[in-house]
Coordinates of N, CA and C in Angstrom, one line a residue:
M3 N 68.8 39.1 43.2 CA 68.3 40.3 43.7 C 69.1 41.5 43.2
E4 N 68.4 42.6 42.7 CA 69.1 43.7 42.2 C 69.9 44.4 43.4
S5 N 71.0 45.0 43.0 CA 71.8 45.7 44.0 C 71.8 47.2 43.7
Y6 N 71.3 48.0 44.6 CA 71.1 49.5 44.4 C 72.0 50.3 45.3
K7 N 72.7 51.2 44.8 CA 73.4 52.2 45.6 C 72.4 53.2 46.2
I8 N 71.5 53.7 45.4 CA 70.6 54.7 45.9 C 69.1 54.3 45.5
S9 N 68.2 54.8 46.3 CA 66.8 54.7 46.1 C 66.3 56.2 46.0
I10 N 65.5 56.4 44.9 CA 65.0 57.7 44.7 C 63.5 57.7 44.9
I11 N 63.0 58.4 45.8 CA 61.5 58.3 46.2 C 60.8 59.5 45.6
V12 N 59.8 59.2 44.8 CA 59.0 60.3 44.1 C 57.6 60.2 44.4
P13 N 57.0 61.1 45.2 CA 55.6 61.1 45.5 C 54.9 61.8 44.3
V14 N 53.8 61.2 43.8 CA 53.2 61.7 42.6 C 51.7 62.0 42.8
Y15 N 51.3 63.2 42.5 CA 49.9 63.6 42.7 C 49.6 64.8 41.7
N16 N 48.7 64.6 40.8 CA 48.3 65.7 39.8 C 49.4 66.4 39.1
V17 N 50.3 65.7 38.5 CA 51.5 66.3 37.9 C 51.7 65.8 36.5
E18 N 50.6 65.4 35.8 CA 50.8 64.7 34.5 C 51.5 65.6 33.5
Q19 N 51.4 67.0 33.6 CA 52.0 67.8 32.7 C 53.5 68.0 32.9
Y20 N 54.0 67.6 34.1 CA 55.4 67.7 34.4 C 56.1 66.3 34.5
L21 N 55.3 65.3 34.7 CA 55.8 64.0 35.1 C 56.8 63.4 34.2
R22 N 56.6 63.5 32.9 CA 57.5 62.9 31.9 C 58.9 63.5 32.0
Q23 N 59.0 64.8 32.1 CA 60.3 65.5 32.3 C 61.0 65.0 33.5
C24 N 60.3 64.9 34.6 CA 60.9 64.4 35.8 C 61.4 63.0 35.7
M25 N 60.5 62.1 35.2 CA 60.9 60.7 35.0 C 62.1 60.5 34.0
D26 N 62.0 61.2 32.9 CA 63.1 61.2 31.9 C 64.5 61.5 32.6
S27 N 64.4 62.5 33.5 CA 65.7 63.0 34.1 C 66.2 61.9 35.1
L28 N 65.3 61.1 35.6 CA 65.7 60.0 36.6 C 66.2 58.8 35.8
V29 N 65.4 58.3 34.8 CA 65.8 57.1 34.2 C 67.1 57.2 33.3
N30 N 67.4 58.5 33.0 CA 68.6 58.7 32.2 C 69.8 59.2 33.0
Q31 N 69.8 58.9 34.3 CA 70.9 59.2 35.2 C 72.2 58.4 34.7
T32 N 73.3 59.0 34.8 CA 74.5 58.3 34.4 C 74.9 57.2 35.4
L33 N 74.5 57.3 36.6 CA 74.7 56.3 37.6 C 73.7 55.1 37.4
E34 N 74.2 53.9 37.2 CA 73.3 52.8 36.9 C 72.6 52.2 38.1
E35 N 73.3 52.1 39.2 CA 72.7 51.3 40.3 C 71.7 52.1 41.1
I36 N 70.6 52.4 40.5 CA 69.5 53.2 41.1 C 68.2 52.5 41.0
E37 N 67.3 52.7 42.0 CA 65.9 52.3 41.9 C 65.1 53.6 42.0
I38 N 64.0 53.7 41.2 CA 63.1 54.8 41.3 C 61.8 54.3 41.8
I39 N 61.5 54.8 43.0 CA 60.2 54.4 43.7 C 59.2 55.5 43.5
A40 N 58.3 55.3 42.6 CA 57.2 56.3 42.4 C 56.0 55.9 43.1
V41 N 55.6 56.8 44.0 CA 54.4 56.5 44.9 C 53.2 57.3 44.4
H42 N 52.3 56.6 43.6 CA 51.1 57.3 43.1 C 50.1 57.5 44.3
D43 N 50.0 58.7 44.7 CA 49.2 59.0 45.9 C 47.7 59.3 45.6
G44 N 47.1 58.4 44.9 CA 45.6 58.5 44.6 C 45.3 59.7 43.7
S45 N 46.2 60.0 42.8 CA 46.0 61.2 41.9 C 44.9 60.9 40.9
P46 N 44.0 61.9 40.8 CA 42.8 61.7 39.9 C 43.1 62.0 38.4
D47 N 44.3 62.4 38.1 CA 44.7 62.7 36.7 C 45.3 61.5 36.0
G48 N 46.0 61.7 34.9 CA 46.6 60.6 34.2 C 48.0 60.2 34.6
S49 N 48.4 60.6 35.8 CA 49.8 60.3 36.3 C 50.1 58.8 36.4
L50 N 49.1 58.0 36.9 CA 49.4 56.6 37.0 C 49.7 55.9 35.7
A51 N 49.0 56.3 34.6 CA 49.2 55.7 33.3 C 50.6 56.0 32.8
I52 N 51.1 57.2 33.1 CA 52.4 57.6 32.7 C 53.4 56.8 33.5
L53 N 53.3 56.7 34.8 CA 54.2 55.9 35.6 C 54.3 54.4 35.1
E54 N 53.1 53.9 34.7 CA 53.1 52.5 34.3 C 53.9 52.3 33.0
E55 N 53.9 53.4 32.1 CA 54.6 53.3 30.9 C 56.1 53.2 31.2
Y56 N 56.6 54.0 32.2 CA 58.0 54.0 32.5 C 58.4 52.7 33.2
Q57 N 57.5 52.2 34.0 CA 57.7 50.9 34.7 C 57.9 49.8 33.6
K58 N 57.1 49.8 32.6 CA 57.2 48.8 31.5 C 58.4 49.0 30.7
A59 N 58.8 50.2 30.5 CA 60.0 50.5 29.7 C 61.3 50.2 30.5
Y60 N 61.3 50.5 31.8 CA 62.5 50.3 32.6 C 62.2 49.5 33.9
P61 N 61.9 48.2 33.6 CA 61.4 47.3 34.7 C 62.4 47.1 35.8
K62 N 63.7 47.3 35.5 CA 64.8 47.1 36.5 C 65.0 48.3 37.4
K63 N 64.5 49.5 36.9 CA 64.8 50.7 37.6 C 63.5 51.3 38.2
V64 N 62.4 51.2 37.6 CA 61.2 51.9 38.0 C 60.2 51.0 38.8
K65 N 59.9 51.3 40.0 CA 58.9 50.6 40.8 C 57.7 51.5 41.1
V66 N 56.5 51.1 40.7 CA 55.4 52.0 40.9 C 54.5 51.4 42.0
F67 N 54.1 52.2 43.0 CA 53.2 51.8 44.0 C 52.0 52.8 44.0
S68 N 50.8 52.3 44.0 CA 49.6 53.1 44.0 C 48.9 53.0 45.4
I69 N 48.7 54.1 46.1 CA 48.1 54.1 47.4 C 46.9 55.1 47.4
E70 N 46.1 55.0 48.5 CA 45.0 55.9 48.7 C 45.7 57.2 49.1
N71 N 45.1 58.3 48.6 CA 45.6 59.7 48.9 C 45.6 60.0 50.4
Q72 N 46.9 60.2 50.9 CA 47.0 60.6 52.3 C 48.0 61.8 52.4
G73 N 48.5 62.3 51.3 CA 49.4 63.5 51.4 C 50.8 63.1 51.1
V74 N 51.6 64.1 50.8 CA 53.0 63.9 50.4 C 53.9 63.3 51.5
S75 N 53.6 63.7 52.7 CA 54.5 63.1 53.8 C 54.3 61.6 53.9
H76 N 53.0 61.2 53.9 CA 52.7 59.7 53.9 C 53.3 59.0 52.7
A77 N 53.2 59.6 51.5 CA 53.8 59.0 50.3 C 55.3 58.8 50.4
R78 N 56.0 59.8 50.9 CA 57.4 59.7 51.1 C 57.8 58.6 52.1
N79 N 57.1 58.6 53.2 CA 57.3 57.5 54.2 C 57.1 56.2 53.6
Y80 N 56.0 56.0 52.8 CA 55.7 54.8 52.2 C 56.8 54.4 51.2
G81 N 57.3 55.3 50.5 CA 58.4 55.0 49.5 C 59.6 54.6 50.3
F82 N 59.9 55.2 51.4 CA 61.1 54.8 52.2 C 60.9 53.3 52.6
S83 N 59.7 52.9 53.0 CA 59.5 51.6 53.5 C 59.7 50.5 52.4
K84 N 59.7 50.9 51.2 CA 59.9 50.0 50.0 C 61.3 50.1 49.4
S85 N 62.1 50.9 50.0 CA 63.4 51.2 49.4 C 64.4 50.1 49.7
A86 N 65.4 49.9 48.8 CA 66.4 48.9 49.0 C 67.8 49.4 48.9
G87 N 68.0 50.7 48.6 CA 69.3 51.3 48.4 C 69.9 51.7 49.7
E88 N 71.3 51.8 49.7 CA 72.0 52.2 50.9 C 71.8 53.7 51.2
Y89 N 71.6 54.5 50.1 CA 71.4 55.9 50.2 C 70.1 56.3 49.6
L90 N 69.5 57.4 50.2 CA 68.2 57.8 49.8 C 68.2 59.2 49.2
L91 N 67.3 59.5 48.3 CA 67.0 60.8 47.8 C 65.5 61.0 47.6
F92 N 65.0 62.2 47.7 CA 63.6 62.5 47.4 C 63.6 63.5 46.2
V93 N 62.7 63.3 45.3 CA 62.5 64.2 44.2 C 61.0 64.5 44.0
D94 N 60.6 65.8 43.9 CA 59.2 66.1 43.7 C 58.9 65.9 42.2
S95 N 57.8 65.3 41.9 CA 57.4 64.9 40.6 C 57.1 66.0 39.6
D96 N 57.1 67.2 40.0 CA 57.0 68.3 39.1 C 58.3 69.1 38.9
D97 N 59.4 68.4 39.4 CA 60.8 69.0 39.2 C 61.6 68.0 38.3
Y98 N 62.8 68.4 38.0 CA 63.7 67.5 37.3 C 65.2 67.8 37.7
I99 N 66.1 66.8 37.3 CA 67.5 66.9 37.7 C 68.4 66.7 36.6
E100 N 69.6 67.2 36.8 CA 70.7 67.0 35.7 C 71.1 65.5 35.7
S101 N 71.5 65.0 34.5 CA 71.8 63.6 34.3 C 73.0 63.1 35.2
T102 N 73.9 63.9 35.5 CA 75.1 63.4 36.3 C 74.9 63.6 37.8
M103 N 73.8 64.1 38.3 CA 73.7 64.5 39.7 C 74.1 63.3 40.6
Y104 N 73.5 62.2 40.4 CA 73.7 61.1 41.4 C 75.1 60.5 41.3
E105 N 75.6 60.4 40.0 CA 77.0 59.9 39.9 C 78.0 60.8 40.5
E106 N 77.8 62.1 40.4 CA 78.8 63.0 41.0 C 78.7 63.0 42.5
M107 N 77.5 62.8 43.0 CA 77.3 62.7 44.5 C 77.9 61.5 45.0
M108 N 77.7 60.3 44.4 CA 78.2 59.1 44.8 C 79.7 59.0 44.7
T109 N 80.3 59.7 43.7 CA 81.7 59.8 43.7 C 82.3 60.5 44.9
L110 N 81.6 61.6 45.3 CA 82.0 62.3 46.5 C 81.9 61.4 47.8
V111 N 80.8 60.6 47.8 CA 80.6 59.7 49.0 C 81.7 58.8 49.1
Q112 N 82.2 58.2 48.0 CA 83.3 57.3 48.0 C 84.6 57.9 48.4
K113 N 84.8 59.2 48.0 CA 86.0 59.9 48.3 C 86.1 60.4 49.8
S114 N 84.9 60.8 50.3 CA 84.9 61.5 51.6 C 84.2 60.7 52.7
S115 N 83.5 59.6 52.3 CA 82.8 58.8 53.3 C 81.8 59.6 54.1
C116 N 81.1 60.5 53.4 CA 80.1 61.4 54.1 C 78.8 60.7 54.3
D117 N 78.1 61.1 55.4 CA 76.8 60.6 55.6 C 75.7 61.3 54.8
L118 N 76.0 62.6 54.5 CA 75.0 63.4 53.8 C 75.7 64.4 52.9
I119 N 75.2 64.5 51.7 CA 75.8 65.4 50.7 C 74.7 66.3 50.1
M120 N 74.9 67.6 50.0 CA 73.9 68.5 49.5 C 74.4 69.3 48.3
C121 N 73.6 69.5 47.3 CA 74.0 70.4 46.2 C 73.1 71.6 46.2
D122 N 73.2 72.5 45.2 CA 72.3 73.6 45.0 C 71.3 73.3 44.0
C123 N 70.4 74.3 43.8 CA 69.3 74.1 42.8 C 69.1 75.4 42.0
V124 N 68.4 75.2 40.9 CA 67.9 76.3 40.0 C 66.4 76.4 40.2
K125 N 66.0 77.6 40.6 CA 64.6 77.9 40.7 C 64.0 78.4 39.4
E126 N 63.0 77.6 38.8 CA 62.5 77.9 37.5 C 61.2 78.7 37.6
F127 N 61.3 80.0 37.3 CA 60.1 80.9 37.3 C 59.6 80.9 35.8
P128 N 58.3 81.4 35.6 CA 57.8 81.5 34.3 C 58.6 82.3 33.3
D129 N 59.3 83.4 33.8 CA 60.0 84.3 32.9 C 61.5 84.4 33.2
H130 N 62.0 83.6 34.2 CA 63.5 83.6 34.4 C 63.9 82.5 35.4
T131 N 65.2 82.3 35.6 CA 65.7 81.3 36.5 C 66.6 81.9 37.5
E132 N 66.7 81.3 38.7 CA 67.6 81.8 39.7 C 68.4 80.7 40.3
L133 N 69.7 80.9 40.5 CA 70.5 79.9 41.3 C 70.2 80.1 42.8
Y134 N 69.8 79.0 43.4 CA 69.6 79.1 44.9 C 70.8 78.4 45.6
T135 N 71.5 79.2 46.4 CA 72.6 78.7 47.1 C 72.5 79.1 48.5
H136 N 73.4 78.5 49.4 CA 73.3 78.8 50.8 C 74.5 79.5 51.4
D137 N 74.3 80.3 52.4 CA 75.3 81.1 53.0 C 76.2 80.4 53.9
I138 N 76.8 79.3 53.4 CA 77.7 78.5 54.2 C 78.8 78.1 53.2
R139 N 80.0 77.7 53.8 CA 81.1 77.4 52.9 C 80.9 76.1 52.2
S140 N 81.6 75.9 51.1 CA 81.6 74.7 50.3 C 82.5 73.7 51.0
G141 N 82.3 72.4 50.7 CA 83.3 71.4 51.1 C 82.8 70.5 52.3
Y142 N 83.8 69.8 52.9 CA 83.6 68.8 53.9 C 83.5 69.4 55.3
Y143 N 82.5 68.8 56.1 CA 82.3 69.2 57.5 C 82.4 68.0 58.3
S144 N 83.3 68.0 59.3 CA 83.3 66.9 60.3 C 82.2 67.2 61.3
K145 N 82.0 66.3 62.3 CA 80.9 66.5 63.3 C 81.2 67.8 64.1
R146 N 82.5 68.0 64.4 CA 82.9 69.1 65.2 C 82.6 70.4 64.4
E147 N 82.9 70.4 63.1 CA 82.7 71.5 62.2 C 81.3 71.8 62.0
L148 N 80.5 70.8 62.0 CA 79.0 71.0 61.9 C 78.5 71.7 63.2
Q149 N 79.0 71.3 64.3 CA 78.6 71.9 65.6 C 79.0 73.3 65.7
T150 N 80.2 73.6 65.2 CA 80.8 75.0 65.4 C 80.4 76.0 64.3
E151 N 80.3 75.4 63.1 CA 80.1 76.3 61.9 C 78.6 76.3 61.4
Y152 N 77.9 75.2 61.6 CA 76.7 75.0 60.8 C 75.4 75.0 61.5
Y153 N 75.4 74.5 62.7 CA 74.1 74.3 63.4 C 73.2 75.5 63.5
Q154 N 73.9 76.7 63.6 CA 73.1 77.9 63.7 C 72.3 78.2 62.4
H155 N 72.7 77.6 61.3 CA 72.0 77.8 60.1 C 70.8 76.9 60.0
L156 N 70.6 76.1 61.0 CA 69.3 75.3 61.0 C 68.2 76.0 61.6
L157 N 68.5 77.3 62.1 CA 67.4 78.1 62.7 C 66.8 79.0 61.6
M158 N 65.5 79.3 61.8 CA 64.8 80.2 60.9 C 65.2 81.6 61.3
M159 N 65.8 82.3 60.3 CA 66.3 83.7 60.6 C 65.2 84.7 60.4
E160 N 65.6 86.0 60.7 CA 64.6 87.1 60.7 C 64.0 87.3 59.3
N161 N 64.8 87.0 58.3 CA 64.3 87.3 57.0 C 63.5 86.1 56.4
V162 N 63.2 85.1 57.3 CA 62.4 84.0 57.0 C 63.0 83.1 55.9
E163 N 64.3 83.2 55.8 CA 65.0 82.4 54.8 C 65.0 81.0 55.3
Y164 N 64.9 80.0 54.4 CA 64.9 78.6 54.8 C 66.2 78.2 55.3
P165 N 66.2 77.3 56.3 CA 67.5 76.7 56.7 C 68.1 75.9 55.5
A166 N 69.4 75.7 55.6 CA 70.2 75.1 54.5 C 69.9 73.7 54.1
T167 N 69.2 73.0 55.0 CA 69.0 71.6 54.6 C 67.5 71.2 54.5
I168 N 66.6 72.1 54.4 CA 65.2 71.6 54.4 C 64.8 71.1 53.0
S169 N 65.5 71.5 52.0 CA 65.2 71.1 50.6 C 65.7 69.7 50.4
N170 N 64.9 68.7 50.7 CA 65.4 67.3 50.8 C 65.8 66.8 49.4
G171 N 65.2 67.4 48.4 CA 65.6 66.9 47.0 C 67.0 67.2 46.7
L172 N 67.7 68.1 47.4 CA 69.1 68.5 47.2 C 70.0 67.6 47.9
C173 N 69.5 66.7 48.8 CA 70.3 65.9 49.7 C 70.3 64.4 49.3
L174 N 71.5 63.9 49.3 CA 71.7 62.4 49.3 C 72.2 62.0 50.7
F175 N 71.6 61.0 51.3 CA 72.0 60.7 52.7 C 71.9 59.2 52.9
K176 N 72.7 58.7 53.9 CA 72.7 57.3 54.2 C 71.3 57.0 54.8
K177 N 70.8 55.9 54.3 CA 69.4 55.4 54.7 C 69.4 55.2 56.3
E178 N 70.5 54.8 56.8 CA 70.6 54.5 58.3 C 70.3 55.7 59.1
L179 N 70.5 56.9 58.5 CA 70.2 58.1 59.3 C 68.7 58.2 59.7
L180 N 67.8 57.6 59.0 CA 66.4 57.6 59.3 C 66.0 56.5 60.3
R181 N 66.9 55.6 60.5 CA 66.6 54.4 61.4 C 66.8 54.8 62.8
G182 N 65.9 54.4 63.7 CA 66.1 54.7 65.1 C 66.9 53.6 65.8
N183 N 67.2 53.8 67.0 CA 67.9 52.8 67.8 C 67.3 52.9 69.3
S184 N 67.9 52.4 70.2 CA 67.4 52.4 71.6 C 67.3 53.8 72.2
E185 N 68.1 54.7 71.6 CA 68.2 56.1 72.2 C 67.4 57.1 71.4
K186 N 67.1 56.8 70.1 CA 66.4 57.8 69.3 C 65.1 57.2 68.7
E187 N 64.2 58.0 68.4 CA 63.1 57.6 67.6 C 63.5 57.6 66.1
E188 N 62.8 56.8 65.3 CA 63.0 56.8 63.9 C 62.5 58.2 63.3
I189 N 63.3 58.7 62.3 CA 62.9 60.0 61.7 C 62.0 59.7 60.5
R190 N 60.9 60.4 60.5 CA 59.9 60.3 59.4 C 59.3 61.6 59.1
Y191 N 58.7 61.7 57.9 CA 57.9 62.9 57.7 C 56.6 62.8 58.5
I192 N 56.1 64.0 58.9 CA 54.9 64.1 59.8 C 53.7 64.1 58.9
P193 N 52.8 63.1 58.9 CA 51.6 63.1 58.1 C 50.8 64.3 58.4
G194 N 50.1 64.9 57.4 CA 49.2 66.0 57.5 C 49.9 67.3 57.4
I195 N 51.2 67.4 57.4 CA 51.9 68.7 57.1 C 52.0 68.9 55.6
R196 N 51.5 70.1 55.2 CA 51.4 70.3 53.8 C 52.5 71.3 53.3
F197 N 53.0 72.1 54.1 CA 54.0 73.1 53.7 C 55.2 73.0 54.7
S198 N 56.4 73.1 54.1 CA 57.7 73.0 54.8 C 57.8 71.6 55.5
E199 N 57.2 70.6 54.9 CA 57.2 69.3 55.5 C 58.6 68.7 55.5
D200 N 59.5 69.2 54.6 CA 60.8 68.7 54.5 C 61.8 69.3 55.5
L201 N 61.3 69.8 56.6 CA 62.2 70.1 57.7 C 62.9 68.9 58.2
L202 N 62.4 67.7 57.8 CA 63.1 66.5 58.1 C 64.6 66.6 57.8
G203 N 65.0 67.4 56.8 CA 66.4 67.6 56.5 C 67.2 68.1 57.7
A204 N 66.6 69.0 58.4 CA 67.3 69.5 59.6 C 67.5 68.5 60.7
Q205 N 66.6 67.6 60.8 CA 66.7 66.4 61.7 C 67.8 65.5 61.3
L206 N 67.9 65.3 60.0 CA 69.0 64.4 59.5 C 70.3 65.0 59.8
M207 N 70.4 66.3 59.6 CA 71.7 67.0 59.8 C 72.2 66.9 61.2
R208 N 71.2 66.9 62.2 CA 71.6 66.7 63.6 C 72.1 65.3 63.9
N209 N 71.7 64.4 63.1 CA 72.2 63.0 63.3 C 73.5 62.6 62.6
T210 N 73.8 63.4 61.5 CA 74.9 63.0 60.7 C 76.3 63.3 61.4
E211 N 77.3 62.5 61.0 CA 78.6 62.6 61.5 C 79.5 63.4 60.6
S212 N 79.1 63.4 59.3 CA 79.9 64.1 58.3 C 79.0 64.6 57.2
F213 N 79.4 65.7 56.6 CA 78.6 66.4 55.6 C 79.5 67.1 54.5
F214 N 79.0 67.1 53.3 CA 79.7 67.7 52.2 C 78.7 68.6 51.4
Y215 N 79.1 69.9 51.3 CA 78.2 70.8 50.5 C 78.9 71.1 49.2
M216 N 78.1 70.7 48.1 CA 78.6 70.9 46.7 C 78.1 72.3 46.3
K217 N 78.7 73.3 46.9 CA 78.2 74.7 46.6 C 78.5 75.1 45.1
G218 N 77.4 75.6 44.5 CA 77.5 76.0 43.1 C 77.2 74.9 42.1
K219 N 77.0 73.7 42.6 CA 76.6 72.6 41.7 C 75.1 72.5 41.7
A220 N 74.4 73.2 40.8 CA 73.0 73.3 40.7 C 72.4 72.2 39.9
F221 N 72.3 71.0 40.5 CA 71.8 69.8 39.8 C 70.3 69.7 39.7
Y222 N 69.6 70.3 40.6 CA 68.2 70.2 40.8 C 67.5 71.4 40.3
H223 N 66.4 71.1 39.5 CA 65.6 72.2 38.9 C 64.2 72.2 39.6
Y224 N 63.9 73.3 40.3 CA 62.7 73.4 41.1 C 61.8 74.4 40.4
F225 N 60.6 73.9 40.0 CA 59.6 74.7 39.4 C 58.8 75.4 40.5
M226 N 58.7 76.8 40.3 CA 58.0 77.6 41.3 C 56.5 77.5 41.0
N227 N 55.9 76.4 41.3 CA 54.5 76.2 41.2 C 54.0 75.4 42.3
P228 N 52.7 75.3 42.6 CA 52.2 74.6 43.8 C 51.8 73.2 43.5
A229 N 52.1 72.6 42.4 CA 51.5 71.3 42.0 C 51.8 70.2 43.1
S230 N 53.0 70.0 43.5 CA 53.3 68.9 44.4 C 53.1 69.2 45.9
A231 N 52.8 70.5 46.2 CA 52.7 70.9 47.6 C 51.3 71.0 48.1
T232 N 50.3 70.6 47.3 CA 49.0 70.8 47.7 C 48.1 69.6 47.9
H233 N 48.8 68.4 47.9 CA 47.9 67.2 48.1 C 48.1 66.6 49.4

């Protein structure tokens, strides 16, 4: 049986023009112990054929599942159910990441024993790029520091700025944070939600015991287009 440190869940729908760049950035990660779970969500374009190419070329890394279209939230939940890694990440199939992202995150996990680590991203516009960062300090947060310094940032502010953890693609977290127990329900994406469905990140933050913010490390490239948010 393969041993994976992390599972990367990629919901795929109508993104054939972006998909190769996304998949190339994943299969070329410097961290070796990864599995890429691509969930083909009934896309009518050529995305499935592209995914099957990568599965054939990287059989130990890429796992492709094809399901009937039920939306991005269901696809992510389905991918979670198939994951074998100790840590999870989510990547939108019309975005891409830097090659050292997961290795640098796992290095921090080993040094700090954090439940959840978050980096920054670059927003890619047609004519320019912007660094997206959060108005919180860099570094390690204990549970107490999360309660006293951070929880207020989980609220939607007057300027309608997003909370610091809703962009789930920027977060690496322990898989067990999604698992329920006798006192809590399991955390999952809510099916049918098409926009801001990744508020799940705020729920994860409420459950975590320790957090590390890699402020200024913009590993994730987010294309400002509607492709992955409309299925």
